[in-house]
Amino acid sequence: MENDGERVATQTMEKAGAENRRNVAISARSLVKTFGTGEFAVHALKDVDIDIRENEFFTLLGPSGCGKTTLLRMIAGFELPTSGIIQLDGQDITALPPHKRPVNTVFQSYALFPHMTVAENIGFGLKMLGRSGGDIDKRVKRMLALVQLEAMANRRTDQLSGGQQQRVALARALAPEPKVLLLDEPLAALDLKLRKNMQIELKSLQAETGITFVFVTHDQEEALTMSDRIAVMRAGEILQIGAPTDIYERPTHRFVADFIGDINILEGSVVSSEGRTAQVRLKDGAVIEARVPEGVDGSGDVALAIRPEAARLAGPDETAALSGTLENVVYFGAASYLHLRLGSGEEFVLRHSGALDAYDLSTGSVLGIALQPGRARVLE
Amino acid sequence: MADLATTHDAAPAARARKLKARDLKAMPGFKAIAWACIVALYLPLIVLIVFSFNDNRSVVKWTEFSLRWYQAALENEGIRNAAWVSVKVALVATILSTIAATMAALATTRAAAFKGQGLAYAIINQPLMIPEIVTAIATLSLFSLVKYVTGITGIGYLMAAHTAFCIPFAFMPIRARLEDMTLTLEQAGADLYATPLQAFRYITLPLLMPGIVAGAMLAFVVSLDDVIITLMVAGPGETTLPIYILGAIRRGITPEINAVSTILVGVSVLLVALLFLVQRRMEK
Amino acid sequence: MSGAQLSAAHAEAGRRARNARLGLLGPAVLIILLISILPLGITVVYSFLTPGTYGGVTWEFSTAAYVQFLFEEDIFDGTLAFNPAYLQIFLRSIGLAFGAMIGTLILGFPTAYFIATKPRQQRTFWLFLITLPFWTNILIRTYAMLLIIRDEGFINLTLMNLRIINHPLSILYTDTAVFIGLIYTYLPFMVLPLYASLEKLDFRLVEAGYDLYASRWKVLSHVIAPLAKPGIIAGCVLVFIPGLGAYITPELLGGGKKLMIGNMIAIQFGSSRNWPFGSAAALILMALVVIVLLVYARAAGREAKAHG
């Protein structure tokens, strides 16, 4: 339903012509980046198309080496694509050098200038743009207030903590009011608690400034909590673009399902289908109803994805969709994760949040599994 | 247990000695050799310096503290001229070689490695790999040929020769500094609207400065101390301080030589000490 | 942007990078090519010419310079007789340089090891003590050594005052004096690379050696020395090459009587006025140095491969 709505919306926008241009901040078409030639060629990006809308928090998510940083560096202007085109607000910026693009970057290492004070760092971009000293001072003060570092204006950057350096890097990149802010795994160097705080701060900063954020990370949790939309990448290709709920609950690709959160992937074959719903026979003989997402072929041998929280232990009076022998129980307080071995030999993890008193939890006991209707999905 | 305790109490000194011998890194006799080396390195220089302040013609028998040999050295027109030539040549060689070395270091570190980079390094380091005497007579041969063909003479030849052998010395610390500097800082500059020239002016150059200063100081010391190449290449009236000292030693030993030598050593020590401080700040 | 435009942008970026590189490398490379490498070519040419009467050369081809290295022409009948004088100078130079190399290694290794095992704070100070003589004028250091070992120098006077000896030891103007001078001059050249290698040494390996029942000497020869090999090789090259071409040390401490190659070459361009012979001798010296450097490059390459 949602997918259909989106398609209609896209078609309307395309008809509107110039009208929709305003809503797309960055648009890349057929981007290819190849390092080296011949036998030793490394394909960092293979024909990537992407549209990043204005004012959105957009995340490029994927394991290291998937091409997310290469894509970011191309938008920043540090790399030229081998072929393809990048537009910013409808203007071709593919070959424009970095200093001519109204795009700023927060580097993974922060890249603060060690020979300048905090204030000088933040004011650098404005100085290069030729703004007057008074303008720069005013803007630097506002940025310092925004990241709560007023007291640190005249410190050297090496006297700051990791979290403070991170804020300076952010303020420095935001000071010239870029059209797009690029963030290259900016939270990777922070400890867990600080990272959680900065996630919230970044998100509210984005809402406050209304600037388009393009965020690169390999941390799926970070991506899910902060983003308006996520592009999941692997080996130089974009596998799926969508809102966090789309990506998490409606993955279309086996890799996406596996990469984001815990998931059970079961092999099976389609027995019958009706519309976007299919009956799938698993290897141990059980037949399960599953949704077939848009663009996925729902016939023959398929893989099924079921989140642990979409399953629970079947009650004594319920008919179980599946059953397995218990191997392990991991207690998490609010819920328990039960590791079961299905008749097919496949492992199945479920998250049970109710009481467990009624069940025999000794290793090797056979337990029934109940599934939430409509949560099992066929993967590409 | 009780037994062990009494043995320890009985011979605390022996125990301490044993514990010291347990320092696994230490090797017997190494400390003595190290100290002997330091003493041997400094004793001759200390004797030279002490007797430069001796109120006596002798460079061995101490009588009384005096600055008379310094006064004599400063009043000696030959020494004054030689000092002026030395400084002139060293300054020109330092400036030219530091500029050339900085440019070359930028070319070999600020971009991706390129074909021929190894060759470029080999050429720049060539003066270090050849015995100085060979460079000296080779340079003399070339310059005498050029002088014969063009008829041009002057101190420029000496300055050119010094510039050439100073380049690898200036190159070393500048290249080391650049290799330690991540390219990300310049990229951050470009990202913040700095043109390539502005990025160099506001980011690369200030960060590179300690390396350039170190390179310039090394070049200056090396030029100031050179004997062999200068001996071969210098024309009449182009006597540098080391060449003057060499001539004076050949004529006979006087405390005046000690005084001039002490001044020259003092300048080198001062520059090297400064260099150490600059480098320690660089590491921070 | 069309493909053509993009490839033009690529070409433009490549060309700009190449131009910048050439422009930046140009001055340094040009200066050294013209003033340091081109002269070597001239030297090759000169070595095949005839000496000029007042120094310089006459443009007449001759191999006399190379013949003179081994043979002497009889003034009366023009026959060639074997003359080992120059060969002896070369052999003595090689011997002295080699001896200095071994001497500095024996003294330098314990010194470098001692410094490397000091606490970090003290290390800087010790390193400074070694570096200072390294950058002090070699001529002045040699002169200071001369003041010390003269017959009426510091050492002899002290020993005589202490009544250990009655007559001064005559060291100056002997091979011993040159040998001492070379060790004194080049000791820092040995200590610095040795230190660089030993400083990186992981002393847990030494502990492991002791743990596996090695004695001190075994740990030194089987654990520490192999790990410090790159430093040992570099130090040996840094002492041997300049030692071979030494000029000032034999000039002052050998008193012009105990010649080394460096002095012999200089004399040909000075009082002997035989530039072709001086050029030939310089080229033979260079050939020796190139051989040493090639051996070094191979050893260093093997070392890098073994640890790479």
mmCIF file of N, CA and C in Angstrom, chain A residues 242-301:
data_model
loop_
_atom_site.group_PDB
_atom_site.id
_atom_site.type_symbol
_atom_site.label_atom_id
_atom_site.label_comp_id
_atom_site.label_asym_id
_atom_site.label_seq_id
_atom_site.Cartn_x
_atom_site.Cartn_y
_atom_site.Cartn_z
ATOM 1 N N GLY A 242 14.814 3.592 1.877
ATOM 2 C CA GLY A 242 13.497 3.738 2.484
ATOM 3 C C GLY A 242 13.596 4.299 3.882
ATOM 4 N N ALA A 243 12.414 4.550 4.478
ATOM 5 C CA ALA A 243 12.360 5.018 5.859
ATOM 6 C C ALA A 243 12.840 3.885 6.757
ATOM 7 N N PRO A 244 13.307 4.213 7.986
ATOM 8 C CA PRO A 244 13.791 3.174 8.891
ATOM 9 C C PRO A 244 12.783 2.034 9.068
ATOM 10 N N THR A 245 11.504 2.369 9.182
ATOM 11 C CA THR A 245 10.512 1.296 9.362
ATOM 12 C C THR A 245 10.429 0.408 8.136
ATOM 13 N N ASP A 246 10.547 1.013 6.943
ATOM 14 C CA ASP A 246 10.573 0.218 5.702
ATOM 15 C C ASP A 246 11.735 -0.755 5.722
ATOM 16 N N ILE A 247 12.902 -0.213 6.045
ATOM 17 C CA ILE A 247 14.121 -1.009 5.990
ATOM 18 C C ILE A 247 14.069 -2.126 7.017
ATOM 19 N N TYR A 248 13.543 -1.798 8.189
ATOM 20 C CA TYR A 248 13.561 -2.792 9.260
ATOM 21 C C TYR A 248 12.456 -3.833 9.071
ATOM 22 N N GLU A 249 11.263 -3.336 8.791
ATOM 23 C CA GLU A 249 10.137 -4.267 8.771
ATOM 24 C C GLU A 249 9.839 -4.824 7.402
ATOM 25 N N ARG A 250 10.252 -4.096 6.371
ATOM 26 C CA ARG A 250 9.933 -4.564 5.033
ATOM 27 C C ARG A 250 11.182 -4.636 4.153
ATOM 28 N N PRO A 251 12.185 -5.358 4.619
ATOM 29 C CA PRO A 251 13.388 -5.466 3.785
ATOM 30 C C PRO A 251 13.059 -6.238 2.515
ATOM 31 N N THR A 252 13.607 -5.826 1.410
ATOM 32 C CA THR A 252 13.336 -6.527 0.158
ATOM 33 C C THR A 252 14.484 -7.442 -0.218
ATOM 34 N N HIS A 253 15.582 -7.298 0.475
ATOM 35 C CA HIS A 253 16.790 -8.005 0.071
ATOM 36 C C HIS A 253 17.320 -8.783 1.269
ATOM 37 N N ARG A 254 17.786 -9.969 1.000
ATOM 38 C CA ARG A 254 18.283 -10.831 2.057
ATOM 39 C C ARG A 254 19.390 -10.144 2.866
ATOM 40 N N PHE A 255 20.315 -9.445 2.154
ATOM 41 C CA PHE A 255 21.415 -8.768 2.835
ATOM 42 C C PHE A 255 20.900 -7.684 3.781
ATOM 43 N N VAL A 256 19.903 -6.924 3.291
ATOM 44 C CA VAL A 256 19.339 -5.840 4.104
ATOM 45 C C VAL A 256 18.717 -6.419 5.368
ATOM 46 N N ALA A 257 17.956 -7.488 5.211
ATOM 47 C CA ALA A 257 17.301 -8.115 6.344
ATOM 48 C C ALA A 257 18.330 -8.592 7.366
ATOM 49 N N ASP A 258 19.376 -9.194 6.849
ATOM 50 C CA ASP A 258 20.398 -9.775 7.703
ATOM 51 C C ASP A 258 21.244 -8.698 8.387
ATOM 52 N N PHE A 259 21.520 -7.616 7.657
ATOM 53 C CA PHE A 259 22.428 -6.578 8.153
ATOM 54 C C PHE A 259 21.771 -5.768 9.256
ATOM 55 N N ILE A 260 20.464 -5.585 9.164
ATOM 56 C CA ILE A 260 19.789 -4.697 10.108
ATOM 57 C C ILE A 260 19.023 -5.507 11.125
ATOM 58 N N GLY A 261 19.482 -5.473 12.358
ATOM 59 C CA GLY A 261 18.806 -6.176 13.433
ATOM 60 C C GLY A 261 18.992 -7.681 13.332
ATOM 61 N N ASP A 262 18.372 -8.403 14.293
ATOM 62 C CA ASP A 262 18.428 -9.863 14.254
ATOM 63 C C ASP A 262 17.287 -10.347 13.387
ATOM 64 N N ILE A 263 17.494 -11.414 12.655
ATOM 65 C CA ILE A 263 16.428 -11.922 11.809
ATOM 66 C C ILE A 263 16.630 -13.413 11.558
ATOM 67 N N ASN A 264 15.543 -14.125 11.409
ATOM 68 C CA ASN A 264 15.604 -15.534 11.034
ATOM 69 C C ASN A 264 15.359 -15.632 9.546
ATOM 70 N N ILE A 265 16.240 -16.296 8.842
ATOM 71 C CA ILE A 265 16.023 -16.478 7.414
ATOM 72 C C ILE A 265 15.849 -17.979 7.154
ATOM 73 N N LEU A 266 14.705 -18.351 6.597
ATOM 74 C CA LEU A 266 14.373 -19.766 6.384
ATOM 75 C C LEU A 266 14.179 -20.030 4.900
ATOM 76 N N GLU A 267 14.658 -21.187 4.441
ATOM 77 C CA GLU A 267 14.482 -21.555 3.032
ATOM 78 C C GLU A 267 13.114 -22.226 2.862
ATOM 79 N N GLY A 268 12.512 -22.026 1.682
ATOM 80 C CA GLY A 268 11.233 -22.682 1.429
ATOM 81 C C GLY A 268 10.841 -22.552 -0.034
ATOM 82 N N SER A 269 9.660 -23.079 -0.388
ATOM 83 C CA SER A 269 9.198 -22.877 -1.761
ATOM 84 C C SER A 269 7.720 -22.499 -1.737
ATOM 85 N N VAL A 270 7.337 -21.667 -2.699
ATOM 86 C CA VAL A 270 5.976 -21.141 -2.740
ATOM 87 C C VAL A 270 5.037 -22.241 -3.260
ATOM 88 N N VAL A 271 3.980 -22.479 -2.502
ATOM 89 C CA VAL A 271 3.006 -23.479 -2.949
ATOM 90 C C VAL A 271 1.912 -22.805 -3.747
ATOM 91 N N SER A 272 1.417 -21.696 -3.217
ATOM 92 C CA SER A 272 0.385 -20.967 -3.959
ATOM 93 C C SER A 272 0.498 -19.505 -3.586
ATOM 94 N N SER A 273 -0.012 -18.619 -4.435
ATOM 95 C CA SER A 273 0.016 -17.206 -4.076
ATOM 96 C C SER A 273 -1.225 -16.518 -4.605
ATOM 97 N N GLU A 274 -1.553 -15.429 -3.864
ATOM 98 C CA GLU A 274 -2.744 -14.666 -4.240
ATOM 99 C C GLU A 274 -2.391 -13.207 -3.979
ATOM 100 N N GLY A 275 -2.310 -12.412 -5.060
ATOM 101 C CA GLY A 275 -1.884 -11.018 -4.889
ATOM 102 C C GLY A 275 -0.474 -10.984 -4.320
ATOM 103 N N ARG A 276 -0.307 -10.250 -3.236
ATOM 104 C CA ARG A 276 1.022 -10.126 -2.648
ATOM 105 C C ARG A 276 1.183 -11.050 -1.444
ATOM 106 N N THR A 277 0.308 -12.049 -1.329
ATOM 107 C CA THR A 277 0.395 -13.004 -0.237
ATOM 108 C C THR A 277 0.672 -14.386 -0.809
ATOM 109 N N ALA A 278 1.629 -15.081 -0.183
ATOM 110 C CA ALA A 278 1.988 -16.404 -0.698
ATOM 111 C C ALA A 278 1.999 -17.412 0.441
ATOM 112 N N GLN A 279 1.686 -18.676 0.115
ATOM 113 C CA GLN A 279 1.835 -19.762 1.068
ATOM 114 C C GLN A 279 3.171 -20.425 0.779
ATOM 115 N N VAL A 280 4.030 -20.488 1.778
ATOM 116 C CA VAL A 280 5.378 -21.004 1.564
ATOM 117 C C VAL A 280 5.565 -22.265 2.395
ATOM 118 N N ARG A 281 6.019 -23.345 1.743
ATOM 119 C CA ARG A 281 6.305 -24.571 2.472
ATOM 120 C C ARG A 281 7.787 -24.565 2.866
ATOM 121 N N LEU A 282 8.033 -24.668 4.175
ATOM 122 C CA LEU A 282 9.423 -24.672 4.662
ATOM 123 C C LEU A 282 10.017 -26.063 4.516
ATOM 124 N N LYS A 283 11.290 -26.182 4.785
ATOM 125 C CA LYS A 283 11.978 -27.450 4.560
ATOM 126 C C LYS A 283 11.516 -28.551 5.521
ATOM 127 N N ASP A 284 11.016 -28.135 6.702
ATOM 128 C CA ASP A 284 10.543 -29.180 7.610
ATOM 129 C C ASP A 284 9.058 -29.484 7.413
ATOM 130 N N GLY A 285 8.464 -28.940 6.357
ATOM 131 C CA GLY A 285 7.108 -29.311 5.986
ATOM 132 C C GLY A 285 6.039 -28.310 6.376
ATOM 133 N N ALA A 286 6.302 -27.436 7.352
ATOM 134 C CA ALA A 286 5.317 -26.453 7.790
ATOM 135 C C ALA A 286 5.015 -25.472 6.664
ATOM 136 N N VAL A 287 3.760 -25.047 6.582
ATOM 137 C CA VAL A 287 3.383 -24.064 5.565
ATOM 138 C C VAL A 287 3.041 -22.750 6.271
ATOM 139 N N ILE A 288 3.648 -21.650 5.805
ATOM 140 C CA ILE A 288 3.487 -20.352 6.458
ATOM 141 C C ILE A 288 2.993 -19.349 5.437
ATOM 142 N N GLU A 289 2.166 -18.406 5.893
ATOM 143 C CA GLU A 289 1.726 -17.331 5.012
ATOM 144 C C GLU A 289 2.747 -16.200 5.063
ATOM 145 N N ALA A 290 3.122 -15.670 3.894
ATOM 146 C CA ALA A 290 4.126 -14.602 3.891
ATOM 147 C C ALA A 290 3.768 -13.527 2.882
ATOM 148 N N ARG A 291 4.212 -12.297 3.166
ATOM 149 C CA ARG A 291 3.980 -11.190 2.227
ATOM 150 C C ARG A 291 5.074 -11.160 1.174
ATOM 151 N N VAL A 292 4.674 -10.838 -0.041
ATOM 152 C CA VAL A 292 5.668 -10.699 -1.115
ATOM 153 C C VAL A 292 5.783 -9.212 -1.439
ATOM 154 N N PRO A 293 6.914 -8.578 -1.120
ATOM 155 C CA PRO A 293 7.021 -7.133 -1.360
ATOM 156 C C PRO A 293 7.051 -6.812 -2.844
ATOM 157 N N GLU A 294 6.748 -5.570 -3.120
ATOM 158 C CA GLU A 294 6.792 -5.012 -4.477
ATOM 159 C C GLU A 294 8.132 -5.359 -5.142
ATOM 160 N N GLY A 295 8.091 -5.817 -6.359
ATOM 161 C CA GLY A 295 9.343 -6.007 -7.115
ATOM 162 C C GLY A 295 10.048 -7.294 -6.773
ATOM 163 N N VAL A 296 9.460 -8.134 -5.939
ATOM 164 C CA VAL A 296 10.101 -9.406 -5.610
ATOM 165 C C VAL A 296 9.303 -10.523 -6.259
ATOM 166 N N ASP A 297 10.047 -11.450 -6.875
ATOM 167 C CA ASP A 297 9.382 -12.548 -7.561
ATOM 168 C C ASP A 297 8.901 -13.565 -6.523
ATOM 169 N N GLY A 298 7.586 -13.729 -6.390
ATOM 170 C CA GLY A 298 7.047 -14.603 -5.343
ATOM 171 C C GLY A 298 6.695 -15.975 -5.852
ATOM 172 N N SER A 299 7.635 -16.682 -6.480
ATOM 173 C CA SER A 299 7.343 -18.038 -6.934
ATOM 174 C C SER A 299 8.592 -18.897 -6.828
ATOM 175 N N GLY A 300 8.395 -20.203 -6.810
ATOM 176 C CA GLY A 300 9.518 -21.136 -6.752
ATOM 177 C C GLY A 300 10.198 -21.118 -5.391
ATOM 178 N N ASP A 301 11.529 -21.401 -5.399
ATOM 179 C CA ASP A 301 12.265 -21.420 -4.137
ATOM 180 C C ASP A 301 12.517 -19.990 -3.664
#
